[in-house]
Short mmCIF file of C-alpha atoms and ligand atoms in Angstrom, two decimals:
data_model
loop_
_atom_site.label_atom_id
_atom_site.label_comp_id
_atom_site.label_asym_id
_atom_site.label_seq_id
_atom_site.Cartn_x
_atom_site.Cartn_y
_atom_site.Cartn_z
CA MET A 1 0.38 -32.39 20.73
CA ALA A 2 -0.27 -31.19 17.18
CA THR A 3 1.70 -32.80 14.38
CA ARG A 4 4.41 -30.79 12.68
CA THR A 5 2.27 -30.32 9.57
CA GLU A 6 -0.72 -29.05 11.56
CA VAL A 7 1.45 -26.45 13.23
CA ALA A 8 3.23 -25.37 10.07
CA ILE A 9 0.33 -24.79 7.67
CA PRO A 10 -1.05 -21.31 8.39
CA ARG A 11 -4.76 -20.61 8.04
CA GLY A 12 -5.90 -17.44 6.30
CA ASP A 13 -7.22 -15.97 9.54
CA GLU A 14 -3.90 -16.57 11.30
CA LEU A 15 -1.74 -14.82 8.74
CA PRO A 16 -0.62 -11.21 9.01
CA GLY A 17 -2.88 -8.84 7.11
CA HIS A 18 -6.10 -10.80 7.62
CA GLY A 19 -9.13 -8.59 6.87
CA SER A 20 -7.11 -6.31 4.61
CA THR A 21 -6.58 -6.32 0.83
CA PHE A 22 -3.58 -8.55 1.48
CA GLY A 23 -5.85 -10.74 3.61
CA ALA A 24 -8.24 -11.08 0.64
CA MET A 25 -5.31 -12.23 -1.52
CA LEU A 26 -4.34 -14.77 1.17
CA GLU A 27 -7.86 -16.22 1.28
CA GLU A 28 -7.73 -16.96 -2.46
CA PHE A 29 -4.17 -18.26 -2.14
CA ASN A 30 -5.00 -20.61 0.74
CA VAL A 31 -7.85 -22.37 -1.10
CA ALA A 32 -5.51 -23.33 -3.93
CA ALA A 33 -2.55 -24.09 -1.64
CA ARG A 34 -4.67 -26.59 0.34
CA LEU A 35 -5.75 -28.31 -2.89
CA LEU A 36 -2.10 -28.57 -3.94
CA LYS A 37 -1.11 -29.86 -0.48
CA LEU A 38 1.58 -27.20 -0.62
CA ASP A 39 4.71 -27.86 1.38
CA PRO A 40 4.35 -25.90 4.68
CA GLY A 41 7.74 -24.21 4.31
CA VAL A 42 7.03 -23.10 0.75
CA TRP A 43 3.60 -21.92 1.95
CA LYS A 44 5.32 -19.61 4.41
CA ILE A 45 7.72 -18.29 1.77
CA LEU A 46 4.96 -17.58 -0.76
CA THR A 47 2.77 -15.74 1.77
CA ASN A 48 5.46 -13.23 2.74
CA PRO A 49 6.66 -10.32 0.58
CA LYS A 50 10.32 -10.57 -0.43
CA ARG A 51 11.00 -6.84 -0.19
CA GLN A 52 8.96 -3.75 0.79
CA ILE A 53 10.51 -0.36 0.17
CA VAL A 54 9.07 2.90 1.57
CA VAL A 55 10.63 6.20 0.47
CA SER A 56 10.07 9.91 1.09
CA CYS A 57 10.12 12.05 -2.04
CA PRO A 58 10.57 15.79 -1.46
CA VAL A 59 9.37 17.90 -4.38
CA GLN A 60 9.43 21.66 -4.84
CA MET A 61 5.91 22.56 -5.95
CA ASP A 62 5.04 25.31 -8.45
CA ASN A 63 4.21 27.68 -5.57
CA GLY A 64 7.76 27.32 -4.25
CA GLU A 65 6.83 25.19 -1.22
CA ILE A 66 8.36 21.78 -0.50
CA GLU A 67 5.98 18.81 -0.29
CA VAL A 68 7.12 15.37 0.85
CA PHE A 69 5.33 12.44 -0.85
CA THR A 70 5.46 8.84 0.36
CA GLY A 71 6.28 6.22 -2.26
CA PHE A 72 6.27 2.42 -2.12
CA ARG A 73 7.79 -0.36 -4.18
CA VAL A 74 7.07 -3.96 -3.23
CA GLN A 75 8.86 -6.92 -4.80
CA TYR A 76 6.57 -9.67 -3.60
CA ASN A 77 8.31 -12.64 -5.18
CA ILE A 78 11.23 -12.81 -7.62
CA THR A 79 11.65 -16.58 -7.85
CA LEU A 80 10.74 -16.79 -11.56
CA GLY A 81 12.53 -13.61 -12.63
CA PRO A 82 12.59 -9.82 -12.15
CA ALA A 83 9.63 -8.30 -10.32
CA LYS A 84 7.00 -6.94 -12.73
CA GLY A 85 4.16 -4.59 -11.96
CA GLY A 86 2.79 -1.11 -12.36
CA ILE A 87 3.21 2.15 -10.46
CA ARG A 88 0.01 3.89 -9.37
CA TYR A 89 -0.47 7.50 -8.31
CA HIS A 90 -3.46 7.88 -5.99
CA PRO A 91 -4.32 9.57 -2.66
CA ASP A 92 -5.45 6.21 -1.15
CA VAL A 93 -2.33 4.17 -1.98
CA ASN A 94 -1.00 2.25 1.05
CA LEU A 95 1.51 -0.50 1.76
CA ASP A 96 -1.10 -3.20 2.39
CA GLU A 97 -2.79 -2.60 -0.98
CA ILE A 98 0.53 -2.38 -2.86
CA THR A 99 1.70 -5.64 -1.26
CA ALA A 100 -1.53 -7.41 -2.24
CA LEU A 101 -1.29 -6.06 -5.80
CA ALA A 102 2.36 -7.20 -5.99
CA ALA A 103 1.29 -10.69 -4.87
CA TRP A 104 -1.46 -10.77 -7.52
CA MET A 105 1.15 -9.80 -10.12
CA THR A 106 3.23 -12.78 -8.99
CA TRP A 107 0.34 -15.16 -9.67
CA LYS A 108 -0.67 -13.38 -12.92
CA CYS A 109 2.87 -13.65 -14.36
CA ALA A 110 3.05 -17.29 -13.33
CA VAL A 111 -0.34 -18.09 -14.95
CA ALA A 112 0.75 -16.26 -18.11
CA HIS A 113 3.92 -18.41 -17.99
CA ILE A 114 6.34 -15.52 -18.40
CA PRO A 115 9.69 -15.34 -16.55
CA PHE A 116 8.76 -12.59 -14.12
CA GLY A 117 8.01 -12.31 -10.44
CA GLY A 118 5.48 -9.88 -9.03
CA GLY A 119 5.93 -6.28 -7.99
CA LYS A 120 3.93 -3.09 -7.57
CA GLY A 121 4.65 0.52 -6.73
CA GLY A 122 2.73 3.58 -5.78
CA ILE A 123 2.92 7.14 -4.53
CA ILE A 124 0.39 8.79 -2.23
CA CYS A 125 -0.55 11.84 -4.31
CA ASP A 126 -3.43 13.41 -6.21
CA PRO A 127 -2.12 13.69 -9.79
CA GLY A 128 -5.27 15.54 -10.94
CA LYS A 129 -4.17 18.48 -8.78
CA MET A 130 -0.54 18.50 -9.93
CA SER A 131 1.07 20.26 -12.88
CA LYS A 132 3.04 18.33 -15.49
CA ARG A 133 6.28 19.76 -14.08
CA GLU A 134 5.37 18.65 -10.54
CA LEU A 135 4.48 15.15 -11.80
CA GLU A 136 7.80 14.90 -13.63
CA ALA A 137 9.74 16.07 -10.55
CA LEU A 138 7.88 13.58 -8.33
CA THR A 139 8.42 10.69 -10.77
CA ARG A 140 12.14 11.42 -11.10
CA ARG A 141 12.67 11.76 -7.33
CA TYR A 142 10.73 8.51 -6.66
CA ILE A 143 12.82 6.62 -9.22
CA ALA A 144 16.03 8.14 -7.85
CA GLU A 145 15.03 6.89 -4.37
CA ILE A 146 14.47 3.29 -5.57
CA VAL A 147 17.10 3.27 -8.35
CA ASP A 148 19.25 0.56 -6.74
CA ALA A 149 16.28 -1.77 -6.41
CA ILE A 150 15.01 -1.61 -10.01
CA GLY A 151 16.59 -2.61 -13.33
CA PRO A 152 16.05 -4.97 -16.26
CA GLU A 153 17.28 -7.95 -14.20
CA LYS A 154 15.75 -6.78 -10.91
CA ASP A 155 12.39 -5.09 -11.16
CA VAL A 156 10.63 -3.71 -14.24
CA PRO A 157 7.82 -1.19 -13.52
CA ALA A 158 4.91 -0.32 -15.84
CA PRO A 159 1.90 2.02 -15.94
CA ASP A 160 -1.05 1.54 -13.58
CA VAL A 161 -3.81 3.78 -12.21
CA ASN A 162 -3.08 7.44 -13.16
CA THR A 163 0.32 6.75 -14.75
CA ASN A 164 0.95 6.65 -18.49
CA GLU A 165 3.47 6.45 -21.35
CA GLN A 166 4.93 9.87 -20.55
CA ILE A 167 5.58 8.91 -16.94
CA MET A 168 7.23 5.65 -18.12
CA ALA A 169 9.47 7.74 -20.42
CA TRP A 170 10.58 9.79 -17.36
CA VAL A 171 11.17 6.55 -15.41
CA MET A 172 13.36 5.23 -18.23
CA ASP A 173 15.27 8.51 -18.56
CA THR A 174 15.90 8.91 -14.81
CA TYR A 175 17.18 5.33 -14.47
CA SER A 176 19.35 5.77 -17.60
CA MET A 177 20.87 8.99 -16.22
CA HIS A 178 21.80 7.21 -12.98
CA VAL A 179 23.46 4.19 -14.64
CA GLY A 180 25.08 6.32 -17.34
CA HIS A 181 23.61 4.68 -20.43
CA THR A 182 20.23 4.35 -22.11
CA THR A 183 18.39 1.36 -20.64
CA THR A 184 15.00 0.97 -22.29
CA SER A 185 14.28 -2.44 -20.72
CA VAL A 186 14.02 -1.01 -17.17
CA VAL A 187 10.33 -0.18 -17.68
CA THR A 188 7.49 -1.19 -20.02
CA GLY A 189 4.48 0.67 -21.36
CA LYS A 190 6.79 3.23 -22.99
CA PRO A 191 5.97 5.15 -26.17
CA VAL A 192 6.81 3.06 -29.26
CA GLU A 193 9.39 5.70 -30.29
CA LEU A 194 11.55 4.88 -27.27
CA GLY A 195 11.32 1.12 -27.06
CA GLY A 196 7.62 0.45 -26.53
CA SER A 197 6.02 -2.56 -28.22
CA MET A 198 3.60 -2.54 -31.09
CA GLY A 199 0.23 -3.92 -29.99
CA ARG A 200 0.65 -3.00 -26.29
CA ARG A 201 -2.30 -0.60 -26.24
CA GLU A 202 -4.70 -3.26 -27.57
CA ALA A 203 -3.07 -6.22 -25.77
CA THR A 204 -5.35 -6.58 -22.76
CA GLY A 205 -8.54 -6.24 -24.82
CA ARG A 206 -7.12 -8.70 -27.35
CA GLY A 207 -6.52 -11.20 -24.55
CA VAL A 208 -10.07 -10.67 -23.26
CA MET A 209 -11.35 -11.42 -26.77
CA ILE A 210 -9.26 -14.61 -26.92
CA ALA A 211 -10.45 -15.68 -23.45
CA THR A 212 -14.07 -15.05 -24.49
CA ARG A 213 -13.63 -17.09 -27.67
CA GLU A 214 -12.01 -20.01 -25.78
CA ALA A 215 -14.59 -19.89 -22.97
CA ALA A 216 -17.44 -19.87 -25.49
CA ARG A 217 -15.94 -22.90 -27.22
CA HIS A 218 -15.72 -24.74 -23.87
CA VAL A 219 -19.26 -23.86 -22.81
CA GLY A 220 -20.67 -24.64 -26.27
CA ILE A 221 -21.68 -21.14 -27.36
CA ASP A 222 -20.97 -19.94 -30.89
CA VAL A 223 -18.96 -16.76 -30.37
CA THR A 224 -19.80 -15.57 -33.88
CA SER A 225 -23.41 -15.05 -32.81
CA ALA A 226 -22.98 -14.53 -29.05
CA ARG A 227 -24.72 -11.61 -27.33
CA VAL A 228 -22.24 -9.61 -25.24
CA ALA A 229 -22.56 -6.87 -22.59
CA VAL A 230 -19.51 -4.80 -21.62
CA GLN A 231 -19.09 -2.67 -18.49
CA GLY A 232 -16.50 0.07 -19.09
CA PHE A 233 -15.45 1.45 -22.45
CA GLY A 234 -11.86 2.48 -21.71
CA ASN A 235 -8.72 0.74 -22.90
CA VAL A 236 -9.82 -2.80 -22.01
CA GLY A 237 -13.59 -2.56 -22.63
CA SER A 238 -13.46 -0.74 -25.96
CA VAL A 239 -10.79 -2.99 -27.52
CA SER A 240 -12.55 -6.15 -26.25
CA ALA A 241 -15.83 -4.93 -27.77
CA GLU A 242 -14.21 -3.97 -31.05
CA LEU A 243 -12.35 -7.27 -31.49
CA LEU A 244 -15.32 -9.40 -30.43
CA ALA A 245 -17.56 -7.52 -32.86
CA ARG A 246 -14.99 -8.34 -35.56
CA GLN A 247 -15.41 -12.02 -34.64
CA GLY A 248 -19.12 -11.61 -35.37
CA ALA A 249 -20.34 -11.30 -31.77
CA ARG A 250 -23.22 -8.90 -31.14
CA ILE A 251 -22.26 -6.23 -28.57
CA VAL A 252 -25.75 -5.39 -27.33
CA ALA A 253 -24.84 -3.24 -24.30
CA VAL A 254 -22.05 -0.95 -23.11
CA THR A 255 -21.87 1.26 -20.02
CA ASP A 256 -19.29 3.69 -18.68
CA TRP A 257 -18.92 6.16 -15.78
CA LYS A 258 -21.79 8.31 -17.03
CA GLY A 259 -24.37 6.07 -18.66
CA GLY A 260 -24.98 3.27 -21.10
CA VAL A 261 -26.35 2.22 -24.46
CA TYR A 262 -28.40 -0.81 -25.56
CA ASN A 263 -29.09 -2.07 -29.06
CA ASP A 264 -30.64 -5.51 -29.50
CA SER A 265 -29.30 -5.89 -33.03
CA GLY A 266 -25.75 -5.00 -32.00
CA ILE A 267 -24.03 -1.67 -31.37
CA ASP A 268 -21.87 -0.27 -34.16
CA ILE A 269 -18.60 -0.15 -32.18
CA ALA A 270 -16.70 2.03 -34.68
CA LYS A 271 -19.45 4.67 -34.41
CA LEU A 272 -19.52 4.35 -30.62
CA LEU A 273 -15.73 4.88 -30.50
CA ALA A 274 -16.12 8.04 -32.58
CA HIS A 275 -18.90 9.25 -30.23
CA VAL A 276 -16.69 8.61 -27.16
CA GLN A 277 -13.75 10.42 -28.75
CA GLN A 278 -15.95 13.48 -29.11
CA HIS A 279 -18.04 13.32 -25.91
CA ARG A 280 -15.76 11.30 -23.53
CA THR A 281 -18.70 9.02 -22.66
CA VAL A 282 -20.99 6.47 -24.34
CA ASP A 283 -23.91 8.39 -22.86
CA GLY A 284 -26.08 10.08 -25.50
CA PHE A 285 -25.02 7.75 -28.34
CA SER A 286 -27.72 7.78 -30.98
CA GLY A 287 -27.10 4.21 -32.21
CA GLY A 288 -29.15 2.60 -29.41
CA ASP A 289 -31.40 3.18 -26.40
CA PRO A 290 -30.16 4.63 -23.09
CA LEU A 291 -29.22 1.97 -20.52
CA SER A 292 -28.80 2.40 -16.76
CA HIS A 293 -25.85 0.88 -14.86
CA ASP A 294 -28.14 -1.44 -12.88
CA ARG A 295 -29.86 -2.85 -15.97
CA LEU A 296 -26.57 -3.98 -17.57
CA PHE A 297 -26.18 -7.01 -15.32
CA SER A 298 -29.73 -8.30 -15.75
CA LEU A 299 -29.67 -8.33 -19.55
CA ASP A 300 -30.32 -11.51 -21.48
CA VAL A 301 -26.79 -12.01 -22.83
CA ASP A 302 -24.40 -14.93 -23.31
CA VAL A 303 -21.27 -13.08 -22.18
CA LEU A 304 -20.76 -10.36 -19.58
CA ILE A 305 -17.42 -8.50 -19.54
CA PRO A 306 -16.80 -6.32 -16.48
CA ALA A 307 -13.96 -4.07 -17.69
CA ALA A 308 -14.23 -1.03 -15.42
CA LEU A 309 -13.65 -1.24 -11.67
CA GLU A 310 -13.29 -3.70 -8.80
CA ASN A 311 -16.23 -5.05 -6.73
CA GLN A 312 -18.92 -4.51 -9.38
CA ILE A 313 -20.53 -7.97 -9.24
CA THR A 314 -21.70 -8.47 -5.66
CA MET A 315 -24.39 -10.42 -3.81
CA ALA A 316 -26.65 -7.39 -4.45
CA ASN A 317 -26.73 -8.05 -8.21
CA ALA A 318 -25.33 -11.58 -8.80
CA SER A 319 -28.77 -13.22 -8.70
CA VAL A 320 -30.07 -11.16 -11.66
CA ILE A 321 -27.16 -12.06 -13.94
CA LYS A 322 -28.29 -14.20 -16.90
CA ALA A 323 -24.95 -14.46 -18.73
CA ARG A 324 -23.47 -17.96 -19.02
CA ILE A 325 -19.93 -16.62 -19.24
CA ILE A 326 -18.22 -13.80 -17.31
CA ILE A 327 -14.80 -12.62 -18.49
CA GLU A 328 -13.05 -10.48 -15.86
CA GLY A 329 -11.36 -7.79 -17.95
CA ALA A 330 -11.02 -5.58 -14.86
CA ASN A 331 -9.02 -6.54 -11.78
CA GLY A 332 -11.19 -7.90 -8.95
CA PRO A 333 -14.64 -7.08 -10.41
CA THR A 334 -16.39 -9.98 -8.62
CA THR A 335 -16.60 -10.29 -4.82
CA PRO A 336 -15.77 -13.77 -3.41
CA ASP A 337 -19.35 -14.50 -2.26
CA ALA A 338 -20.82 -13.42 -5.62
CA HIS A 339 -18.22 -15.58 -7.35
CA ARG A 340 -19.28 -18.62 -5.30
CA HIS A 341 -22.98 -17.91 -5.99
CA LEU A 342 -22.44 -17.60 -9.75
CA HIS A 343 -20.17 -20.64 -9.96
CA ASP A 344 -22.77 -22.71 -8.08
CA ARG A 345 -25.36 -21.57 -10.64
CA GLY A 346 -23.09 -22.88 -13.43
CA VAL A 347 -21.79 -19.55 -14.71
CA PHE A 348 -18.34 -19.99 -16.28
CA ILE A 349 -16.09 -17.24 -14.91
CA VAL A 350 -12.66 -16.54 -16.40
CA PRO A 351 -10.74 -14.84 -13.56
CA ASP A 352 -8.82 -11.58 -13.87
CA ILE A 353 -5.36 -13.12 -13.39
CA LEU A 354 -6.00 -15.13 -16.57
CA ALA A 355 -8.48 -12.97 -18.54
CA ASN A 356 -6.49 -9.72 -18.45
CA SER A 357 -2.99 -11.27 -18.36
CA SER A 358 -2.27 -10.35 -21.99
CA GLY A 359 -1.33 -6.86 -20.82
CA VAL A 360 1.62 -8.15 -18.82
CA THR A 361 2.45 -10.75 -21.47
CA THR A 362 2.92 -7.95 -24.00
CA SER A 363 4.98 -6.04 -21.41
CA TYR A 364 7.18 -9.13 -21.34
CA PHE A 365 7.40 -8.93 -25.15
CA GLU A 366 8.42 -5.26 -24.82
CA TRP A 367 11.19 -6.18 -22.35
CA VAL A 368 12.40 -8.98 -24.66
CA GLN A 369 12.47 -6.65 -27.69
CA ASP A 370 14.33 -3.93 -25.73
CA ARG A 371 16.95 -6.45 -24.59
CA TYR A 372 17.36 -7.77 -28.13
CA GLY A 373 17.34 -4.29 -29.65
CA TYR A 374 15.20 -5.87 -32.35
CA PHE A 375 11.54 -5.02 -32.75
CA TRP A 376 8.63 -7.12 -33.97
CA SER A 377 5.80 -6.07 -36.24
CA GLU A 378 2.32 -5.76 -34.77
CA LYS A 379 1.40 -8.99 -36.60
CA GLU A 380 4.26 -10.87 -34.88
CA VAL A 381 3.29 -9.48 -31.46
CA ASN A 382 -0.33 -10.51 -31.96
CA GLU A 383 0.60 -14.00 -33.15
CA ARG A 384 2.84 -14.59 -30.12
CA LEU A 385 0.13 -13.21 -27.84
CA GLU A 386 -2.45 -15.57 -29.32
CA LEU A 387 -0.15 -18.55 -28.60
CA LYS A 388 0.62 -17.47 -25.01
CA MET A 389 -3.01 -16.68 -24.16
CA CYS A 390 -4.32 -19.97 -25.58
CA GLU A 391 -1.62 -21.90 -23.71
CA ALA A 392 -2.50 -20.13 -20.43
CA PHE A 393 -6.24 -20.65 -20.93
CA ASP A 394 -5.76 -24.34 -21.66
CA ASP A 395 -3.44 -24.87 -18.65
CA VAL A 396 -6.05 -23.34 -16.33
CA LEU A 397 -8.99 -25.15 -17.93
CA GLN A 398 -7.27 -28.56 -17.72
CA THR A 399 -6.42 -27.85 -14.06
CA ALA A 400 -10.04 -26.87 -13.36
CA LEU A 401 -11.23 -30.14 -14.91
CA LYS A 402 -8.57 -32.21 -13.10
CA TYR A 403 -9.40 -30.85 -9.62
CA THR A 404 -13.11 -30.19 -10.36
CA VAL A 405 -12.78 -26.57 -9.28
CA ASP A 406 -13.71 -23.17 -10.67
CA MET A 407 -11.35 -21.36 -13.05
CA ARG A 408 -10.18 -18.87 -10.38
CA THR A 409 -9.02 -21.60 -8.01
CA ALA A 410 -7.47 -23.42 -10.98
CA ALA A 411 -5.54 -20.30 -12.03
CA TYR A 412 -4.11 -20.04 -8.51
CA VAL A 413 -3.23 -23.75 -8.54
CA VAL A 414 -1.33 -23.32 -11.83
CA ALA A 415 0.46 -20.19 -10.56
CA ILE A 416 1.36 -21.44 -7.09
CA ASN A 417 2.53 -24.78 -8.48
CA ARG A 418 4.90 -23.03 -10.92
CA VAL A 419 6.39 -20.72 -8.28
CA ALA A 420 6.56 -23.51 -5.65
CA THR A 421 8.30 -25.93 -8.03
CA VAL A 422 11.04 -23.41 -8.85
CA THR A 423 11.34 -22.38 -5.18
CA LYS A 424 12.08 -26.01 -4.27
CA MET A 425 14.48 -26.49 -7.23
CA ARG A 426 16.46 -23.39 -6.28
CA GLY A 427 16.67 -24.57 -2.68
CA MET A 428 17.33 -22.65 0.49
CA TYR A 429 20.21 -20.16 0.65
CA ALA A 430 21.18 -19.59 4.23
P1 NAD B 1 -9.72 2.99 -18.41
O1 NAD B 1 -9.56 4.09 -17.44
O2 NAD B 1 -9.17 3.14 -19.78
O3 NAD B 1 -11.29 2.65 -18.58
C1 NAD B 1 -12.15 2.45 -17.50
C2 NAD B 1 -13.58 2.50 -18.03
O4 NAD B 1 -14.49 2.20 -16.97
C3 NAD B 1 -14.00 3.89 -18.58
O5 NAD B 1 -14.77 3.71 -19.74
C4 NAD B 1 -14.87 4.44 -17.45
O6 NAD B 1 -15.83 5.38 -17.95
C5 NAD B 1 -15.55 3.17 -17.00
N1 NAD B 1 -16.19 3.28 -15.69
C6 NAD B 1 -15.77 3.96 -14.59
N2 NAD B 1 -16.69 3.85 -13.62
C7 NAD B 1 -17.68 3.09 -14.11
C8 NAD B 1 -18.92 2.62 -13.57
N3 NAD B 1 -19.28 2.91 -12.34
N4 NAD B 1 -19.71 1.84 -14.37
C9 NAD B 1 -19.35 1.54 -15.62
N5 NAD B 1 -18.21 1.96 -16.17
C10 NAD B 1 -17.38 2.72 -15.42
O7 NAD B 1 -9.13 1.70 -17.69
P2 NAD B 1 -8.64 0.34 -18.36
O8 NAD B 1 -7.19 0.43 -18.64
O9 NAD B 1 -9.59 -0.06 -19.44
O10 NAD B 1 -8.78 -0.66 -17.12
C11 NAD B 1 -10.04 -1.21 -16.74
C12 NAD B 1 -9.80 -2.32 -15.74
O11 NAD B 1 -8.94 -3.31 -16.32
C13 NAD B 1 -9.12 -1.91 -14.42
O12 NAD B 1 -9.59 -2.76 -13.40
C14 NAD B 1 -7.65 -2.24 -14.71
O13 NAD B 1 -6.92 -2.46 -13.49
C15 NAD B 1 -7.81 -3.52 -15.49
N6 NAD B 1 -6.64 -3.86 -16.31
C16 NAD B 1 -6.19 -3.04 -17.29
C17 NAD B 1 -5.10 -3.40 -18.04
C18 NAD B 1 -4.61 -2.55 -19.18
O14 NAD B 1 -3.70 -2.99 -19.90
N7 NAD B 1 -5.18 -1.38 -19.43
C19 NAD B 1 -4.42 -4.61 -17.79
C20 NAD B 1 -4.90 -5.44 -16.77
C21 NAD B 1 -6.02 -5.05 -16.04
#
């Protein structure tokens, strides 16, 4: 007969959701949980979502017809504090993906060492085909449907794919109308005029810059002369490039959805930003040579920053990568097999849940400021962010050295350990 422990510890392929996005999350989780020798009961708790809400949102469209949209809100784990995570509007949103994203938010908040659990929301819709009035009606109806589940002490949404400051303002207003008083701290990523934080727009790129600087120090590369390639020149990629250039790094290559640019002596990022403002792409920039998407990964650089989409670094291109450091600005840019291949080759990879965690850390600052009713200058926000990011980087690095594992596994070890410790302290309510 199997021992109690053998029976109780689930394997990734035995857990619900195996083979799905949630299954991919579980595979990463299980590696770290085994290293930690996680208590079997806690293992079960941490691999099940706390709450999954599915709602129907009827909306009268501009043509007079009624459409019914399906919305989700998942509170994966609220052991450390209110659930935190964005709301995405996309035709492919589904409960499995939202649950996995809510789990990843749980580990990201725990790595960042902020008092939040993990959540995520989404609505199956195609916002590109909807008018502003329809989007507002949909947002308000969705929030009305989940109003009892969210709140500053319960669950604090934020922007994600295809949602923005305006949508967060509607979220805040709808919630406030229901509770009868203005409650700015119910949502983050708001416009600064109604309780948003200074520095939020730049926060994720700033964190990527800090992670790059700390990784370079660890690997023994001088960041002030490092050669850097950046994939994606949106919020995360452009701010990372700008701040790293200010540190003295040479940004030799940038790509986006349309094309790319290469300049061996370093791209003038201010000029590139001006070009993108005008043309909405880096393609055609005169301050360098054209660069194809495929060439970006094979360039002779010290640092590669994927800051665009998921699954960009795969076994199809991992072998050509020459960078010694990869900083995952995007969520999930490296497939697990490519990650293993690169780690075995000695590439130092700073995982997404650490590298881009400054976004949620500054959301935490926004929530704190809203609750205080007292707002910090941009300088104060940036100083606090610097401290939090360096602390998180060091915690993960020391864990990687202690267990002799890669930084991704170490980040999970740090996160799971924090949530598991508090789970045990709080005990079982039954
Ligand atoms: P964004 O929409 O502002 O920018 C995305 C960029 O990627 C654009 O420049 C786009 O042209 C480019 N891109 C699209 N397809 C591409 C392709 N095939 N090749 C190269 N470039 C391509 O988005 P963002 O806010 O910068 O987010 C980027 C990534 O970072 C996403 O994975 C997001 O989930 C993650 N992230 C963002 C934040 C944040 O605060 N914005 C926080 C955490 C994680």
